[in-house]
Tab-separated table of C-alpha atoms in Angstrom:
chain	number	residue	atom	x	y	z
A	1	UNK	CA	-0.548	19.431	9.543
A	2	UNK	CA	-2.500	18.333	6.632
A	3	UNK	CA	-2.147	16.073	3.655
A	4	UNK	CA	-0.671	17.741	0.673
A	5	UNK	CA	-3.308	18.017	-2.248
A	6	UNK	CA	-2.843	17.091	-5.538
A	7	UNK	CA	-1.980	19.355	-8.319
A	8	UNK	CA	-4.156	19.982	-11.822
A	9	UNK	CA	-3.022	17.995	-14.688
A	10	UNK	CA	-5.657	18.258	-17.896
A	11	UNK	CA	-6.582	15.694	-19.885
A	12	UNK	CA	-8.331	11.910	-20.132
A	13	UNK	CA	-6.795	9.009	-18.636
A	14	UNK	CA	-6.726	5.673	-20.426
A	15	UNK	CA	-4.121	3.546	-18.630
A	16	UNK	CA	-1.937	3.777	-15.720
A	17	UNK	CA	1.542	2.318	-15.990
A	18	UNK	CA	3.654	0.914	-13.221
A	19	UNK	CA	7.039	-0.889	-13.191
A	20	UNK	CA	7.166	-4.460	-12.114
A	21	UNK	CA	9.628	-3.898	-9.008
A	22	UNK	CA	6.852	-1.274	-7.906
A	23	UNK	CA	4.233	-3.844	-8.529
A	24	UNK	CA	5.453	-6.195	-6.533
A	25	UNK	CA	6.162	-3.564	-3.581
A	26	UNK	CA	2.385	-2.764	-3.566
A	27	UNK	CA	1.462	-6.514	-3.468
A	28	UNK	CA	2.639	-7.802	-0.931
A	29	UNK	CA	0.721	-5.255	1.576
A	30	UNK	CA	-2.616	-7.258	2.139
A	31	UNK	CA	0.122	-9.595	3.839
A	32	UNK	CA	0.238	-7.190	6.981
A	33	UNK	CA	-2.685	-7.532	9.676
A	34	UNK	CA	-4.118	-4.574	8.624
A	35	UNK	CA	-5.339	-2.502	6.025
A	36	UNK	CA	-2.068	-0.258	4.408
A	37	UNK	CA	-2.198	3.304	2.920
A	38	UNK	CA	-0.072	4.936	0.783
A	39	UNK	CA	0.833	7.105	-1.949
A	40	UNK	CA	2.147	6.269	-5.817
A	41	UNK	CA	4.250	9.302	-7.240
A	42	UNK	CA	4.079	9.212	-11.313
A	43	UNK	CA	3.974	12.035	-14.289
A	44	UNK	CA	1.109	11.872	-17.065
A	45	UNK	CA	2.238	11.899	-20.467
A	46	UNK	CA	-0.619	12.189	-22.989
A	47	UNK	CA	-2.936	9.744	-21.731
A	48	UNK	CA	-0.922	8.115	-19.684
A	49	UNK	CA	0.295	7.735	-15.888
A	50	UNK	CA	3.525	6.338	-15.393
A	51	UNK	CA	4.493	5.832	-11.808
A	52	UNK	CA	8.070	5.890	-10.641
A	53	UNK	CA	8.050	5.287	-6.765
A	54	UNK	CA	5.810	5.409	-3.790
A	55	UNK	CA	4.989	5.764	-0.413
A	56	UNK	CA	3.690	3.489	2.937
A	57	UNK	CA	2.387	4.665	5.836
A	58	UNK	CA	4.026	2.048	8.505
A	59	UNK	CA	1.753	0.787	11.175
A	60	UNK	CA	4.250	-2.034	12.282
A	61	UNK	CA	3.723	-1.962	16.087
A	62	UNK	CA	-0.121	-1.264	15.745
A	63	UNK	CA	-2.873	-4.389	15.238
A	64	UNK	CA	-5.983	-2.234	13.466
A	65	UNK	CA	-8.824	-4.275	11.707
A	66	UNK	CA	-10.580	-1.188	11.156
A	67	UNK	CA	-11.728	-2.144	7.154
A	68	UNK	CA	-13.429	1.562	6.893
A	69	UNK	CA	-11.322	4.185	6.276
A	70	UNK	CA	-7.260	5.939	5.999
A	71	UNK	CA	-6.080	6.576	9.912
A	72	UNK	CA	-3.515	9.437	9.866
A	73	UNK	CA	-3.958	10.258	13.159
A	74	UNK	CA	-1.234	10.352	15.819
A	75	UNK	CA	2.462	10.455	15.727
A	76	UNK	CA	2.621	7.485	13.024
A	77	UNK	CA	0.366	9.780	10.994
A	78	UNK	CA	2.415	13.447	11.448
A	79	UNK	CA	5.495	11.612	10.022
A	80	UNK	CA	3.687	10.196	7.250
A	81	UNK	CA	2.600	13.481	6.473
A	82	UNK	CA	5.553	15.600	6.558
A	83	UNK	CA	7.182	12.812	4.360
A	84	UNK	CA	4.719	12.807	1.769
A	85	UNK	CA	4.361	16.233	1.849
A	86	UNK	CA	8.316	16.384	0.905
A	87	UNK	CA	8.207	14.367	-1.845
A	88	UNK	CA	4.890	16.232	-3.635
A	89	UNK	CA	6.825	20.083	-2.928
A	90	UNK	CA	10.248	18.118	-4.352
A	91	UNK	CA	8.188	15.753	-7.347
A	92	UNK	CA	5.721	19.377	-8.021
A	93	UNK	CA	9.303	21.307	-8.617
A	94	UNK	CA	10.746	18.959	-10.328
A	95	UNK	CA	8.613	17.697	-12.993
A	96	UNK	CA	5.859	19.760	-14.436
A	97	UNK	CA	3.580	17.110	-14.725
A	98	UNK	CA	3.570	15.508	-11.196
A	99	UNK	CA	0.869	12.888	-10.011
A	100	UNK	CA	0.038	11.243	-6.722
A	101	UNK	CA	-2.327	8.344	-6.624
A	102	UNK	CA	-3.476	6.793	-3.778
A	103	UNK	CA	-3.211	3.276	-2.874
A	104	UNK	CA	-5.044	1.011	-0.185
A	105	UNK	CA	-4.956	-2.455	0.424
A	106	UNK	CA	-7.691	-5.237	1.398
A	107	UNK	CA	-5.852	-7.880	3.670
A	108	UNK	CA	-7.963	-11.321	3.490
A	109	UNK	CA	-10.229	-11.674	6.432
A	110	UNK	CA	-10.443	-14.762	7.739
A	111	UNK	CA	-14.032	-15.717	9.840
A	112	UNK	CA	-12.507	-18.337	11.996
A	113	UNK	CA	-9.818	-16.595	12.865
A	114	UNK	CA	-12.004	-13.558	14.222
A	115	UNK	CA	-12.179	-13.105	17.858
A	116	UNK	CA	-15.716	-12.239	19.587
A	117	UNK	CA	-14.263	-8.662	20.536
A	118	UNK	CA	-12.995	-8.429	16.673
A	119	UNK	CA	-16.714	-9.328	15.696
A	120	UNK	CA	-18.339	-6.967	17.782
A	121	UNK	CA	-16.378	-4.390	16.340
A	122	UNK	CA	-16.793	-4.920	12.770
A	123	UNK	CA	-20.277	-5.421	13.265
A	124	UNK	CA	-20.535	-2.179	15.108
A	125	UNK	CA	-19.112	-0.558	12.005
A	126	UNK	CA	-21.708	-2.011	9.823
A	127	UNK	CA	-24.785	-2.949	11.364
A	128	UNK	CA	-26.512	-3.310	7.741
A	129	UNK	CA	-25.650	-6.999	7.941
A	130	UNK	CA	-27.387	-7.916	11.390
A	131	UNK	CA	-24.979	-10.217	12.840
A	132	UNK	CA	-23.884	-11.628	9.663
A	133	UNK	CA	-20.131	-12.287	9.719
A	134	UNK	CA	-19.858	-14.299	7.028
A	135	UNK	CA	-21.638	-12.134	4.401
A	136	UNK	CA	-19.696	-9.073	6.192
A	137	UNK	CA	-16.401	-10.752	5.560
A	138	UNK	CA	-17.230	-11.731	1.883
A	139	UNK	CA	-17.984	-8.073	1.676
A	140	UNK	CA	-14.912	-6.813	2.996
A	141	UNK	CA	-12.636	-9.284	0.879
A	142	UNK	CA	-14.295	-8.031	-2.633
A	143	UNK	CA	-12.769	-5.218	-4.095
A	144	UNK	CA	-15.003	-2.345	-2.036
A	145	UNK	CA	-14.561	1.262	-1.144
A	146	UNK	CA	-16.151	2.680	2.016
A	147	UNK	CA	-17.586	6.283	1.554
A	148	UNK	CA	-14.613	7.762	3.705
A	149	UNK	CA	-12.201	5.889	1.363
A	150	UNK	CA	-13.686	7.914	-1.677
A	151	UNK	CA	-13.946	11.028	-0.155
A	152	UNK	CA	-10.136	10.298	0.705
A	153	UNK	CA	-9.614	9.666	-2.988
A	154	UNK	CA	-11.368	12.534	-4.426
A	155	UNK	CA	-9.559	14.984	-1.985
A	156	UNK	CA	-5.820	13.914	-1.810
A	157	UNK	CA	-5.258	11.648	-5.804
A	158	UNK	CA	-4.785	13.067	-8.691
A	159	UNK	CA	-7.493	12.513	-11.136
A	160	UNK	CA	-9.605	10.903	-8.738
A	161	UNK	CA	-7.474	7.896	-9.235
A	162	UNK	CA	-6.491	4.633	-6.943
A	163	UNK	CA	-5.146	1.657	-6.754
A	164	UNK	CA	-6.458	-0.908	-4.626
A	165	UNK	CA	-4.016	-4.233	-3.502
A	166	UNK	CA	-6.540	-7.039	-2.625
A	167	UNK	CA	-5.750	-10.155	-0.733
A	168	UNK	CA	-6.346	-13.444	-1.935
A	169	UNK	CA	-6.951	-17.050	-0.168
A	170	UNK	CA	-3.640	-17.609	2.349
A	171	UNK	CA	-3.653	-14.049	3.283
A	172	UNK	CA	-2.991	-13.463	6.620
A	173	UNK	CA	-5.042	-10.569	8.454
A	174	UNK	CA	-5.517	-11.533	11.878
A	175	UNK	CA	-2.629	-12.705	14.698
A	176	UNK	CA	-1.280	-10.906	17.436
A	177	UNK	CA	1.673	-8.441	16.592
A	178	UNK	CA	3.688	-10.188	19.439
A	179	UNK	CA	3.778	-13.797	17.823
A	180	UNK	CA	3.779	-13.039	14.022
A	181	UNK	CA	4.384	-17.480	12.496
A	182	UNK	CA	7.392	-18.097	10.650
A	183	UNK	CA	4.864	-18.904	7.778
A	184	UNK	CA	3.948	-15.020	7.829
A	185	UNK	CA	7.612	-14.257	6.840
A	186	UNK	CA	8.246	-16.675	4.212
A	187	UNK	CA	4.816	-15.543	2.744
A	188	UNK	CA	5.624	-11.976	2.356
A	189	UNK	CA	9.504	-12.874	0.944
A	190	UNK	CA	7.736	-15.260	-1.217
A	191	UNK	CA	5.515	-12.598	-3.084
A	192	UNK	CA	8.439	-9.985	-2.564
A	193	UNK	CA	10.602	-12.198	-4.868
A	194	UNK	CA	7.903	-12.203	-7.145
A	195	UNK	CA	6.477	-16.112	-7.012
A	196	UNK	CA	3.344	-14.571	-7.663
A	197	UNK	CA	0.872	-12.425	-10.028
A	198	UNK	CA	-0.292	-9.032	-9.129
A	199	UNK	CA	-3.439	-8.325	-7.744
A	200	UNK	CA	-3.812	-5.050	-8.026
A	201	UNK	CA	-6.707	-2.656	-9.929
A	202	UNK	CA	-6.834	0.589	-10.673
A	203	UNK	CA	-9.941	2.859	-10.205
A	204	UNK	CA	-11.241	6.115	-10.720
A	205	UNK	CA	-13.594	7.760	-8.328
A	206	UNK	CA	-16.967	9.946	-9.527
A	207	UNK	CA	-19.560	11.181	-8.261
A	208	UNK	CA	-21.581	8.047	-10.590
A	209	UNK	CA	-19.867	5.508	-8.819
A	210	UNK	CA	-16.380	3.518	-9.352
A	211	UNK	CA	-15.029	2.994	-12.842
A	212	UNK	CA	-11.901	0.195	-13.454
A	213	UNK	CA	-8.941	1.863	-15.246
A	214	UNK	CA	-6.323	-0.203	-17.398
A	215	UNK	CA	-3.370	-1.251	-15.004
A	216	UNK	CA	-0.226	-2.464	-17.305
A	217	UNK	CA	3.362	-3.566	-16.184
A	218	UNK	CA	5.500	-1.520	-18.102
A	219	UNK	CA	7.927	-4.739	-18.750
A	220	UNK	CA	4.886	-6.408	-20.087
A	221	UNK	CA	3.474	-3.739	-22.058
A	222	UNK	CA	3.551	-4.303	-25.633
A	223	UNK	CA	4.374	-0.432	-26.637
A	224	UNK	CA	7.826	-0.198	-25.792
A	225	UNK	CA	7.313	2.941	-25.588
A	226	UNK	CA	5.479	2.705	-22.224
A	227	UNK	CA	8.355	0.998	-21.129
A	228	UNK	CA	11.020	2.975	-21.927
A	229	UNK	CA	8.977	6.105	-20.685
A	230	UNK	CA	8.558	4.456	-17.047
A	231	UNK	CA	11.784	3.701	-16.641
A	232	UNK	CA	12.924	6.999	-16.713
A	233	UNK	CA	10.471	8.272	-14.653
A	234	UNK	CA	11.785	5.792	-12.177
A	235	UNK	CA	15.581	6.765	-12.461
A	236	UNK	CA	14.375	10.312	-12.434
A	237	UNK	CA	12.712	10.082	-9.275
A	238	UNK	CA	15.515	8.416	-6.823
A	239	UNK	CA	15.520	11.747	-4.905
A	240	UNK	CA	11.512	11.074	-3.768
A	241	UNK	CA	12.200	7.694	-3.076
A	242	UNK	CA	15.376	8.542	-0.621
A	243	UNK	CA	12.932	10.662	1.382
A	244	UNK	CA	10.624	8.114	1.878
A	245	UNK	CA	13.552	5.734	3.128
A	246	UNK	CA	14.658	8.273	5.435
A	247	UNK	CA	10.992	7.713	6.830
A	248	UNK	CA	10.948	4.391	6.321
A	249	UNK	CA	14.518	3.823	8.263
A	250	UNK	CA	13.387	5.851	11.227
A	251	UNK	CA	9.956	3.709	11.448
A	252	UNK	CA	11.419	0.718	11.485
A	253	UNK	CA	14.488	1.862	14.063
A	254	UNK	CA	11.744	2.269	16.498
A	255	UNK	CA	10.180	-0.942	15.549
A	256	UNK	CA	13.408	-2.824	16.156
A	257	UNK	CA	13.454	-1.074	19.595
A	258	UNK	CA	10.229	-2.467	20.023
A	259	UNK	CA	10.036	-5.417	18.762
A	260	UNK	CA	13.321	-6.523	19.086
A	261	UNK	CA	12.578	-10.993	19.270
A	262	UNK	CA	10.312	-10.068	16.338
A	263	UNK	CA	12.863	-8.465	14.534
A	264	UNK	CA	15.593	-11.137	15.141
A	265	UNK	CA	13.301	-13.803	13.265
A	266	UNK	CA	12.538	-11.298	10.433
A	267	UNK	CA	16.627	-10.706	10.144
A	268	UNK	CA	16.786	-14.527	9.965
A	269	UNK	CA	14.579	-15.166	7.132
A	270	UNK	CA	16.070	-12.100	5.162
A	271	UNK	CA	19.405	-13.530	5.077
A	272	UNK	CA	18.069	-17.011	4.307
A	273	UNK	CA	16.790	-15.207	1.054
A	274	UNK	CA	19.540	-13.513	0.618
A	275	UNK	CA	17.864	-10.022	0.583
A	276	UNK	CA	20.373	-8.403	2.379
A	277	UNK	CA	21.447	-7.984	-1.417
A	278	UNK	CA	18.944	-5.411	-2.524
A	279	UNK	CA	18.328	-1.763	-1.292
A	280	UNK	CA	16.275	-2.228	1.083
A	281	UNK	CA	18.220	-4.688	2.624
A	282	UNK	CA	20.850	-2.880	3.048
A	283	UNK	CA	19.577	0.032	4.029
A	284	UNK	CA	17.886	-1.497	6.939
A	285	UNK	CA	19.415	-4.469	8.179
């Protein structure tokens, strides 16, 4: 089973659009302890994108540090698939202009938290810096591509787009999936409720390298037109976004099964915060 591929849609691209709640979603992923992978699902009006939902492949019982490229292999991977693939059939009949965008994220890597075996391995991925772990990791925390990421890009976005969620001091990469800290949680909820900025980018991928595109919060755009165009496209695409929580609810079943201690502290904080209110909340806890 392979990745659905983009359809054609003509013309330039000057901005890309995306609604706050959506923002927010995307920013809190260089939380997790490793590098997350997903799709955004948008239409493109005139020279526009405006995105209206999106979707995570969920590596919740898996520690990965791997910085170098997408991993849809194994049975994590087939279910991403066959849910992404459902929402680009559903989104490609249902709107005539139909966009997916890929997005990655850059968790924060921390030197002294790096084990020797952790070392050894990112070195062994990029023997260019010759034992250098501090350059490596300044490296890794910028806002960089590896050549598998683009070729990812260019074969499965539309336009040759991306978006790229990069971590920032306080950004937790490392720790053992067994023993996530209470400060973990509370971080996470914390830029979930919105306490802080974006940090997002947008990109476009060709063959002369890696150009920035315009990303704008549709509730901060000044055109209210932009606004009033994405949310639409987000009310219009609730039937993509229930197929990705049918995903997401089956992921997460089996991480409670897993994880079930870990769970119990997650529950805690989420009532604490009173997110048992929204959606997602209810929906899965």
């Amino acid at each position: 089973m392979e990745l659905r591929k983009p359809k054609r849609v003509k013309g330039e691209i000057k901005q890309i659009v995306i609604p706050r709640g959506l923002n927010n979603l995307i920013s809190l992923l260089p939380h997790q302890i490793s590098e997350g992978m997903g799709f955004v699902y948008g239409v493109k009006e005139g020279d526009s994108i405006y995105l209206g939902t999106f979707s995570h492949k969920h590596d919740l019982w898996k520690k990965n540090i791997n910085p170098t490229s997408v991993n849809l292999e194994g049975e994590g991977g087939k279910r991403y698939i066959k849910a992404h693939n459902k929402i680009c059939k559903t989104g490609g009949k249902t709107f005539g202009n139909f966009v997916q965008i890929v997005y990655h994220s850059h968790p924060k890597l921390i030197e002294r938290d790096l084990s020797e075996k952790d070392k050894k391995e990112l070195h062994s991925q990029h023997p260019e810096f010759e034992g250098d772990t501090s350059r490596l990791v300044r490296m890794l925390d910028n806002t960089w591509l590896s050549k598998e990421d683009e070729k990812f890009i260019g074969k499965y976005s539309s336009k040759r787009l991306a978006l790229l969620s990069v971590g920032k001091e306080g950004d937790v990469r490392q720790g053992s999936i067994k023993n996530f800290p209470r400060k973990f949680w509370e971080m996470g909820l914390r830029y979930l409720l919105n306490y802080e900025k974006s940090r997002l980018q947008g990109f476009k991928i060709n063959s002369g390298g890696i150009w920035d595109v315009p990303l704008v919060i549709a509730e901060d755009s000044e055109d209210h037109k932009d606004e009033e165009i994405c949310s639409e496209v987000v009310s219009s695409m609730d039937p993509l976004r229930e197929i990705f929580l049918n995903y997401s609810e089956e992921v997460i079943n089996r991480f409670k099964e897993t994880y079930p201690e870990m769970t119990r502290k997650a529950l805690s904080l989420i009532k604490k915060y009173s997110l048992f209110k929204n959606t997602l909340g209810k929906r899965f806890f």
